[in-house]
Coordinates of C-alpha atoms in Angstrom, one line a residue:
Chain A
E1 CA 10.7 -25.5 -7.4
V2 CA 12.1 -22.4 -6.1
Q3 CA 14.5 -22.9 -3.5
L4 CA 16.7 -20.1 -1.7
V5 CA 19.3 -21.1 0.4
E6 CA 21.1 -18.8 3.1
S7 CA 24.6 -19.6 4.4
G8 CA 27.1 -17.5 6.3
G9 CA 25.5 -16.6 9.6
G10 CA 27.0 -17.3 12.8
L11 CA 28.5 -15.2 15.9
V12 CA 30.4 -12.0 15.2
K13 CA 31.5 -9.7 17.9
P14 CA 30.4 -6.1 18.0
G15 CA 32.1 -4.0 15.3
G16 CA 32.6 -7.1 13.3
S17 CA 31.6 -7.8 9.5
L18 CA 29.8 -10.8 7.8
R19 CA 29.1 -11.7 4.6
L20 CA 25.5 -13.7 3.9
S21 CA 25.3 -15.8 0.9
C22 CA 21.9 -16.9 -0.7
A23 CA 21.9 -19.2 -3.6
A24 CA 19.0 -19.5 -5.8
S25 CA 17.6 -22.1 -7.9
G26 CA 14.2 -23.1 -9.9
F27 CA 13.8 -19.8 -11.5
T28 CA 15.3 -17.0 -13.9
F29 CA 17.6 -15.5 -11.3
S30 CA 19.2 -12.8 -13.5
S31 CA 16.0 -11.0 -14.2
T32 CA 14.3 -11.2 -10.9
W33 CA 14.9 -8.6 -8.1
M34 CA 16.3 -9.8 -4.7
S35 CA 15.7 -9.0 -1.2
W36 CA 16.7 -9.3 2.4
V37 CA 14.4 -9.5 5.2
R38 CA 15.0 -9.8 9.1
Q39 CA 13.6 -10.7 12.0
A40 CA 15.5 -9.9 15.3
P41 CA 14.4 -12.2 18.7
G42 CA 11.2 -11.6 19.8
K43 CA 10.3 -8.7 17.3
G44 CA 8.5 -8.4 13.8
L45 CA 9.9 -8.7 10.3
E46 CA 12.0 -5.9 9.2
W47 CA 12.6 -5.0 5.3
V48 CA 16.5 -4.6 4.9
G49 CA 17.2 -4.0 1.3
R50 CA 16.7 -5.0 -2.1
I51 CA 19.2 -5.3 -5.5
K52 CA 17.2 -5.0 -8.8
S53 CA 17.9 -7.1 -11.9
K54 CA 20.9 -5.9 -14.1
T55 CA 18.3 -5.3 -16.6
S56 CA 16.2 -3.1 -14.6
G57 CA 19.7 -1.0 -13.6
G58 CA 21.2 -3.6 -10.9
T59 CA 20.8 -0.6 -8.2
T60 CA 19.9 -1.4 -4.3
D61 CA 18.0 0.3 -1.7
Y62 CA 18.2 0.0 2.1
A63 CA 16.3 0.6 5.1
A64 CA 17.6 3.6 7.4
P65 CA 19.1 1.4 10.2
V66 CA 21.4 -0.3 7.8
K67 CA 22.1 2.3 4.9
G68 CA 26.0 2.8 4.6
R69 CA 26.7 -0.2 7.0
F70 CA 25.2 -3.0 4.7
T71 CA 25.7 -4.0 1.0
I72 CA 23.3 -6.0 -1.1
S73 CA 25.3 -7.5 -4.2
R74 CA 24.8 -10.3 -6.7
D75 CA 26.4 -12.7 -9.0
D76 CA 24.1 -13.8 -11.9
S77 CA 26.6 -16.3 -12.9
K78 CA 26.6 -17.8 -9.6
D79 CA 22.6 -17.5 -9.1
T80 CA 23.7 -15.9 -5.6
V81 CA 22.8 -12.7 -3.5
Y82 CA 25.2 -11.2 -1.0
L83 CA 24.8 -9.0 2.1
E84 CA 27.9 -7.6 3.0
M85 CA 27.2 -6.5 6.7
N86 CA 29.7 -4.0 8.5
S87 CA 30.2 -2.3 11.8
L88 CA 27.8 -4.7 13.5
S89 CA 25.8 -4.4 16.6
S90 CA 23.7 -6.2 19.1
E91 CA 20.8 -4.6 17.4
D92 CA 21.5 -6.5 14.1
T93 CA 21.1 -10.0 15.7
A94 CA 18.3 -11.5 13.4
V95 CA 17.3 -14.1 11.3
Y96 CA 18.0 -13.0 7.6
Y97 CA 16.0 -13.9 5.4
C98 CA 16.7 -13.7 1.3
T99 CA 13.3 -13.1 -1.0
A100 CA 12.8 -13.5 -4.4
D101 CA 10.4 -10.7 -5.6
Q102 CA 7.8 -11.1 -7.8
T103 CA 5.2 -8.6 -9.0
L104 CA 1.8 -9.7 -8.7
G105 CA -1.3 -7.5 -9.8
G106 CA 1.3 -4.5 -10.6
V107 CA 2.8 -4.7 -7.1
I108 CA 6.3 -6.1 -6.0
V109 CA 5.9 -8.8 -3.3
H110 CA 8.4 -11.3 -1.6
G111 CA 7.1 -14.4 -3.1
Y112 CA 9.4 -16.9 -2.2
W113 CA 11.5 -17.0 0.7
G114 CA 14.4 -18.8 2.0
Q115 CA 14.4 -20.6 5.6
G116 CA 16.6 -18.0 6.9
T117 CA 20.2 -17.8 8.9
L118 CA 20.8 -16.8 12.2
V119 CA 23.3 -13.6 12.5
T120 CA 24.1 -13.2 16.3
V121 CA 26.3 -10.1 17.3
S122 CA 28.2 -10.4 20.9
S123 CA 31.2 -10.3 22.7
Chain B
D1 CA 10.3 6.9 4.5
I2 CA 7.0 5.2 5.0
Q3 CA 6.0 4.1 8.3
M4 CA 3.7 1.2 8.8
T5 CA 1.4 0.6 11.8
Q6 CA -1.2 -1.8 12.8
S7 CA -3.6 -2.5 15.2
P8 CA -4.3 -4.2 17.5
T9 CA -0.9 -5.7 18.2
S10 CA -2.2 -8.9 19.4
L11 CA -5.6 -10.6 19.7
S12 CA -7.3 -13.7 21.2
A13 CA -10.3 -15.2 19.4
S14 CA -12.4 -18.2 19.2
V15 CA -12.5 -20.5 16.0
G16 CA -15.2 -19.4 13.9
D17 CA -14.9 -16.0 15.1
R18 CA -14.9 -13.1 12.5
V19 CA -11.2 -11.3 13.3
T20 CA -10.2 -7.8 11.5
I21 CA -6.7 -6.2 11.3
T22 CA -6.0 -2.9 10.4
C23 CA -3.1 -1.4 9.0
R24 CA -2.2 2.3 8.5
A25 CA 0.8 4.2 6.2
S26 CA 2.2 7.3 7.0
Q27 CA 1.6 8.5 3.6
S28 CA -0.8 7.3 0.5
I29 CA 0.6 4.2 -0.7
S30 CA -2.2 4.1 -3.2
S31 CA -2.9 0.0 -3.5
Y32 CA 0.8 -1.3 -3.0
L33 CA -0.4 -3.0 0.1
N34 CA 0.5 -6.7 0.8
W35 CA -0.3 -9.2 3.8
Y36 CA 1.9 -12.1 5.2
Q37 CA 1.5 -14.6 7.6
H38 CA 4.3 -15.7 10.0
K39 CA 4.2 -18.9 12.1
P40 CA 6.7 -19.8 14.4
G41 CA 9.7 -21.6 12.7
K42 CA 8.3 -21.0 9.6
V43 CA 8.9 -18.8 6.6
P44 CA 6.5 -16.0 6.3
K45 CA 4.0 -16.4 3.3
L46 CA 2.3 -14.1 1.5
L47 CA -1.6 -14.2 1.7
I48 CA -2.6 -11.1 0.0
Y49 CA -1.1 -8.9 -2.6
A50 CA -2.4 -5.5 -4.1
T51 CA -4.3 -4.6 -1.2
S52 CA -7.1 -7.2 -2.0
S53 CA -5.9 -10.0 -4.4
L54 CA -5.9 -13.4 -2.7
K55 CA -2.8 -15.6 -3.7
S56 CA -3.3 -18.5 -5.3
G57 CA -4.1 -21.1 -2.5
V58 CA -5.3 -19.1 0.0
P59 CA -8.5 -19.8 1.6
S60 CA -11.3 -17.7 0.7
R61 CA -11.9 -17.1 4.2
F62 CA -9.2 -14.6 4.2
S63 CA -10.1 -11.1 2.5
A64 CA -8.8 -7.8 2.6
S65 CA -9.6 -4.0 1.4
G66 CA -8.3 -0.5 1.6
S67 CA -6.7 2.5 -0.3
G68 CA -4.4 5.5 0.1
T69 CA -3.7 5.0 3.9
D70 CA -5.8 2.7 5.7
F71 CA -6.2 -0.9 5.0
A72 CA -7.6 -4.0 6.5
L73 CA -7.2 -7.5 6.4
T74 CA -10.1 -9.8 7.6
I75 CA -10.5 -13.6 8.5
S76 CA -14.3 -14.3 8.0
S77 CA -14.1 -17.7 10.2
L78 CA -11.2 -18.3 12.2
Q79 CA -9.7 -21.5 11.9
L80 CA -6.9 -23.3 14.2
E81 CA -4.3 -23.0 11.8
D82 CA -5.0 -19.4 11.3
F83 CA -2.7 -18.8 14.4
G84 CA 0.2 -16.7 13.7
T85 CA 1.7 -13.2 13.4
Y86 CA 0.4 -10.8 10.5
Y87 CA 2.1 -8.2 8.7
C88 CA 1.0 -5.6 6.5
H89 CA 3.5 -4.3 3.9
Q90 CA 4.0 -1.4 1.4
S91 CA 6.0 -1.9 -1.7
Y92 CA 4.9 1.5 -3.0
T93 CA 8.3 3.1 -2.6
A94 CA 11.9 1.6 -1.3
P95 CA 12.8 1.2 1.1
F96 CA 9.6 -0.9 1.8
A97 CA 8.4 -1.5 5.3
F98 CA 6.4 -3.7 7.0
G99 CA 4.1 -3.2 10.0
P100 CA 4.8 -4.3 13.5
G101 CA 2.5 -7.5 13.5
T102 CA -0.7 -8.5 14.9
K103 CA -0.1 -11.8 16.8
V104 CA -3.3 -14.0 16.5
D105 CA -4.1 -16.3 19.4
I106 CA -6.7 -19.0 19.1

């Protein structure tokens, strides 16, 4: 059974930093592209970024609002993906979901989701 | 970056109604369009991938169509369990993007 467990959320002051972790199990993590998606209170889903598998280059892509501030990395030895967040503002307050991506019908989808971890940016 | 729009923003319908949600991309995304359902307190769930392919286990009352920039999700006979917010999602090119969502009330 696929499991994604996020951790590291909490309260952080504006301008601060936080690192989220997502521990994966139940699938071959090293060959899976992983993504982060967030949902601010009362708002819709927002794609944050993704990291490809190392065999696909291990490259990352980010949404414009977080580019330059957020960094996604992975440790295949620990089956874990990370989201390092810097220069946080109140607009980054959200539930952050980790997803394991699949290719279905030739299209990348966020096939599996963690339960999410809440990040609150407030003084 | 590709922007996604959806309409309507919200809708209220009755059990048995036929409901259609539309999604538009700011540029052509071929058939790289997916649909997710999200209920409060739950994890988002993939319903449709590659424009019109139903994910295994999703009821056949859900269908979708489109290509290029214009897409639609249809629920042929709305059921109580279909409440929630529906998002289209482009995975044609990074950065990927979700539409703003359509809230369905029953």
